[in-house]
PDB file of C-alpha atoms in Angstrom:
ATOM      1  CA  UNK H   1     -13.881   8.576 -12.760  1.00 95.00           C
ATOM      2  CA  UNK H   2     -11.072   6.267 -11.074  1.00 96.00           C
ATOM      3  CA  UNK H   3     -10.569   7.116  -7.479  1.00 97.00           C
ATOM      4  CA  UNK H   4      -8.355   5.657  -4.866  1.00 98.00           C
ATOM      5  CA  UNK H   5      -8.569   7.035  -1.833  1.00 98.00           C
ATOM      6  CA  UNK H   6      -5.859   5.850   1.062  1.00 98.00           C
ATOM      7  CA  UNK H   7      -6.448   6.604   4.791  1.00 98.00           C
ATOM      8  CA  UNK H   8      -5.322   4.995   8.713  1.00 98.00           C
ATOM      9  CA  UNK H   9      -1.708   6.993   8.575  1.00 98.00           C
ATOM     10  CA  UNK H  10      -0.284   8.841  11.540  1.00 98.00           C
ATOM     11  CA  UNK H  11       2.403   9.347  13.837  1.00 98.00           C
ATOM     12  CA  UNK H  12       3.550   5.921  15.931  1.00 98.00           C
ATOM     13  CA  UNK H  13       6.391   4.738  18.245  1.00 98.00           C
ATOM     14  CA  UNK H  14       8.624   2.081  16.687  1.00 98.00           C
ATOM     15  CA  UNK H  15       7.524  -1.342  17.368  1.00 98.00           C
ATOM     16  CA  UNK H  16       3.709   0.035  16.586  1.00 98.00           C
ATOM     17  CA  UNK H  17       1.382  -1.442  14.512  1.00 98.00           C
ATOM     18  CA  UNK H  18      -0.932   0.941  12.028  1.00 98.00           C
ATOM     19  CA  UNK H  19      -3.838  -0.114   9.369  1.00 98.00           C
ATOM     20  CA  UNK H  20      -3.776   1.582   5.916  1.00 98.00           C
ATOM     21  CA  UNK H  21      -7.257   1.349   4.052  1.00 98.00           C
ATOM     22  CA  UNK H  22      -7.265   2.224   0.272  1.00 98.00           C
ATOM     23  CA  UNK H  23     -10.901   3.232  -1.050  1.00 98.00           C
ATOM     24  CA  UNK H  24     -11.992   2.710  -4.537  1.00 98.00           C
ATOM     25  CA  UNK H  25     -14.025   3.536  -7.031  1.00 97.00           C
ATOM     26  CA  UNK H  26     -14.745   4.129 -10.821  1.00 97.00           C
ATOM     27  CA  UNK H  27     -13.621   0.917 -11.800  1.00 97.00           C
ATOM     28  CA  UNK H  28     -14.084  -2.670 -11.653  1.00 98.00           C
ATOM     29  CA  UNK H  29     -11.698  -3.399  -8.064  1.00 98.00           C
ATOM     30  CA  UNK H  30     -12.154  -7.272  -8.474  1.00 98.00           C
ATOM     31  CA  UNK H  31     -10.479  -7.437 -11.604  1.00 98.00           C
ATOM     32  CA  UNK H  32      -7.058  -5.568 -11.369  1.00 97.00           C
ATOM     33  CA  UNK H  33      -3.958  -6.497  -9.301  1.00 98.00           C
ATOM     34  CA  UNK H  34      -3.208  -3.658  -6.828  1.00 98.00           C
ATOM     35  CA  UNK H  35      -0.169  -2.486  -5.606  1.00 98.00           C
ATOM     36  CA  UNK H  36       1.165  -0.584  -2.184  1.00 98.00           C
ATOM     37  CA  UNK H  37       3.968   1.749  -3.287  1.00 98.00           C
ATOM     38  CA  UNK H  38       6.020   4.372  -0.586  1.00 98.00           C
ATOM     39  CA  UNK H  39       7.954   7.365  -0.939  1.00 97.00           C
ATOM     40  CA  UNK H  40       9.886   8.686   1.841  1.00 96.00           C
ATOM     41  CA  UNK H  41      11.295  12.527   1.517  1.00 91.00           C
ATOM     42  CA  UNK H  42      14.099  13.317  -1.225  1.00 94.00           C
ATOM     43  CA  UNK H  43      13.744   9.467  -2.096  1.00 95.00           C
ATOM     44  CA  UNK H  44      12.186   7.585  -5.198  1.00 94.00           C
ATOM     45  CA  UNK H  45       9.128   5.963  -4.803  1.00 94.00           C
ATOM     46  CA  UNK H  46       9.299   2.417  -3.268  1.00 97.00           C
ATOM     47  CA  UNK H  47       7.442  -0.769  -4.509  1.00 98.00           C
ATOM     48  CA  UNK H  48       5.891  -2.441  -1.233  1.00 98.00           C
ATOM     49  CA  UNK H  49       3.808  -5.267  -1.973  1.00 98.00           C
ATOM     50  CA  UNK H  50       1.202  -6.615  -4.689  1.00 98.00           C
ATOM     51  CA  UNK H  51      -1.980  -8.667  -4.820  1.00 98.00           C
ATOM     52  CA  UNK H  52      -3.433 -10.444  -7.194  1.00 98.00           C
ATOM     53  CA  UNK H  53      -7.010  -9.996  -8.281  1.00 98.00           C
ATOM     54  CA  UNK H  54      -8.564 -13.174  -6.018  1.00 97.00           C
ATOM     55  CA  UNK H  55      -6.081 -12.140  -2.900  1.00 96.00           C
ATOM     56  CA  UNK H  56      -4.225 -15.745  -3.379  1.00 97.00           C
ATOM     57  CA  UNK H  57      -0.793 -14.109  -4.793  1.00 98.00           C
ATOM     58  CA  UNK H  58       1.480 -11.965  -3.132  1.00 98.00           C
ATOM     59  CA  UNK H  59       4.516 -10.030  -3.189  1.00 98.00           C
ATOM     60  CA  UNK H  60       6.388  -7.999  -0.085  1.00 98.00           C
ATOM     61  CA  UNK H  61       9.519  -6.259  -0.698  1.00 98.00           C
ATOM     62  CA  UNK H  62      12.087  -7.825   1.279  1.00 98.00           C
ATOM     63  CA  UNK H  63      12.202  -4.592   3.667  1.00 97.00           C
ATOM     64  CA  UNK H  64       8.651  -5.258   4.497  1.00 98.00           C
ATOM     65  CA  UNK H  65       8.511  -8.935   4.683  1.00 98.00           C
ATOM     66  CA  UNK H  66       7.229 -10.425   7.519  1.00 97.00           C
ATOM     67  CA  UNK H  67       5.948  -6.846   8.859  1.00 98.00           C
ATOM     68  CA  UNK H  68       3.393  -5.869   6.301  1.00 98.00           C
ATOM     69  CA  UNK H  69       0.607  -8.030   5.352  1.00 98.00           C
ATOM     70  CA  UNK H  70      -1.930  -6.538   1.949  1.00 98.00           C
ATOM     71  CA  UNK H  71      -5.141  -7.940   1.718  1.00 98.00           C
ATOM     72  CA  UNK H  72      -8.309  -6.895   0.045  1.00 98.00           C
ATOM     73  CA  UNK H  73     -12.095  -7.098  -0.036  1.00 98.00           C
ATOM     74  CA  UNK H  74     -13.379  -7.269  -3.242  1.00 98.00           C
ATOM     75  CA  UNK H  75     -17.365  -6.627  -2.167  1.00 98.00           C
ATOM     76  CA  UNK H  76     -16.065  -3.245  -0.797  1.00 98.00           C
ATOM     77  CA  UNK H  77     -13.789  -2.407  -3.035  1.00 98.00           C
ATOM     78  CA  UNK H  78     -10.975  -1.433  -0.644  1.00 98.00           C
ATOM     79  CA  UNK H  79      -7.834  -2.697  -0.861  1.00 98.00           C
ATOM     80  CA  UNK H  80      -5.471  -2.528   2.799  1.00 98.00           C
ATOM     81  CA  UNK H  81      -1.841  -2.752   4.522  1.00 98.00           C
ATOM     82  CA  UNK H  82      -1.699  -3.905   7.878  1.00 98.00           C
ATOM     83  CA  UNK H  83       1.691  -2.588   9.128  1.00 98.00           C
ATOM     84  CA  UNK H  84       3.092  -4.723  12.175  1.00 98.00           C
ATOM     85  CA  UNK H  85       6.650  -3.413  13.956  1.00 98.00           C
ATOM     86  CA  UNK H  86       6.865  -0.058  12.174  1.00 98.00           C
ATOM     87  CA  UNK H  87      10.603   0.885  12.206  1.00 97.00           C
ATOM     88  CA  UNK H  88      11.715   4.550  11.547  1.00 97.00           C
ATOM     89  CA  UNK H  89      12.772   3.579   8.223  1.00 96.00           C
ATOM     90  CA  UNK H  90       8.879   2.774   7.139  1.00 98.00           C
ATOM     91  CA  UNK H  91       8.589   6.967   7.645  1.00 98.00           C
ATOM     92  CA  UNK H  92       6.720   7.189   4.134  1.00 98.00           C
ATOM     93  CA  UNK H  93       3.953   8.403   2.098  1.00 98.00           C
ATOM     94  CA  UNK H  94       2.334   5.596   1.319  1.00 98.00           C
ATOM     95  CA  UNK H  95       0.138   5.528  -1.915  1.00 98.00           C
ATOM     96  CA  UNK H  96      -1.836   2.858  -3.311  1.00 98.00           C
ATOM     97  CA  UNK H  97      -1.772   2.357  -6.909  1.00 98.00           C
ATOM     98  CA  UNK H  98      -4.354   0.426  -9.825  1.00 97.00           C
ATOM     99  CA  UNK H  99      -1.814  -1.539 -11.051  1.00 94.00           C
ATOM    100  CA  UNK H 100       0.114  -4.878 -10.790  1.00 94.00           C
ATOM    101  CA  UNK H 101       3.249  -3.658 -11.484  1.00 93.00           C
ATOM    102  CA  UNK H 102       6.298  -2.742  -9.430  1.00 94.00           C
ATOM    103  CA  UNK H 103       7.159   0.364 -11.466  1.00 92.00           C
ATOM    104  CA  UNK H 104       5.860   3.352  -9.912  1.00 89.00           C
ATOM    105  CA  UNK H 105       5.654   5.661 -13.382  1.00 87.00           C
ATOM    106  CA  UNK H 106       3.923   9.066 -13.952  1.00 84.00           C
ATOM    107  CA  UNK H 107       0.866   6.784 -15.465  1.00 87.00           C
ATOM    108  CA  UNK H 108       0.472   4.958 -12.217  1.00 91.00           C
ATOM    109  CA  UNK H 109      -3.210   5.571 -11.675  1.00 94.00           C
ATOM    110  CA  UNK H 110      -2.786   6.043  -7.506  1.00 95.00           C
ATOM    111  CA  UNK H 111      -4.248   7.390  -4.438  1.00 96.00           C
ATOM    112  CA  UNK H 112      -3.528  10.581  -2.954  1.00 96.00           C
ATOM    113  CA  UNK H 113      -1.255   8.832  -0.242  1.00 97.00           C
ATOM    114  CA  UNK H 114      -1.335   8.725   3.735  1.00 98.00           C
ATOM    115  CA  UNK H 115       1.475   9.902   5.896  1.00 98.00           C
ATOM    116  CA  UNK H 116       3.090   7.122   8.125  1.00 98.00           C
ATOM    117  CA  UNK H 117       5.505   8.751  10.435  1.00 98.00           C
ATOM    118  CA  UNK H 118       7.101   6.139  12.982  1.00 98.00           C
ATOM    119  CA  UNK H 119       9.163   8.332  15.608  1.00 97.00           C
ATOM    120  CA  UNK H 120       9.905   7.999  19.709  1.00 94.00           C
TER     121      UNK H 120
END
């Protein structure tokens, strides 16, 4: 059974930095891009950033750019998001998904999600 399980959310001030850690299992991690994907209340889901299989391509979206940085482990099969100057607008669930794709559809094999709530 494919699991993805996210954790390292909470509540921090604007300008904070928080760690998002995405645990797998049931499938092989090393071979399939991963994605970051956020969905703040009464929005759509939002694409935030891809890796490839190896770690040596990425992808931010441009609201994230600069802030976030992915990066995975492929001997622990846990993929993460190391969020840098959190901004009230990154207020999100934040899910991590099996796929390499920017389209968050209802066949997006993903995470439960972690709650990132940046508020003074």
């Amino acid at each position: 059974e494919v699991q993805l399980v996210e954790s390292g959310g909470g509540l921090v001030q604007p300008g904070g930095s928080l760690r998002l850690s995405c645990a797998t299992s049931g499938f092989t991690f090393s071979s399939n891009w991963m994605t970051w994907f956020r969905q703040a209340p009464g929005k759509e889901p939002e694409w935030v950033s891809t890796i490839s299989t190896s770690g040596r391509t990425i992808y931010y979206a441009d609201s994230v750019k600069g802030r976030f940085t992915i990066s995975r482990d492929n001997a622990k099969n846990t993929l993460y998001l190391q969020l840098d100057n959190l901004q009230t607008e990154d207020t999100a669930m934040y899910y991590c998904a099996k796929t390499g794709s920017r389209a968050f559809v209802s066949g997006t094999i993903r995470g439960q999600g972690t709650q990132v709530t940046v508020s003074s």
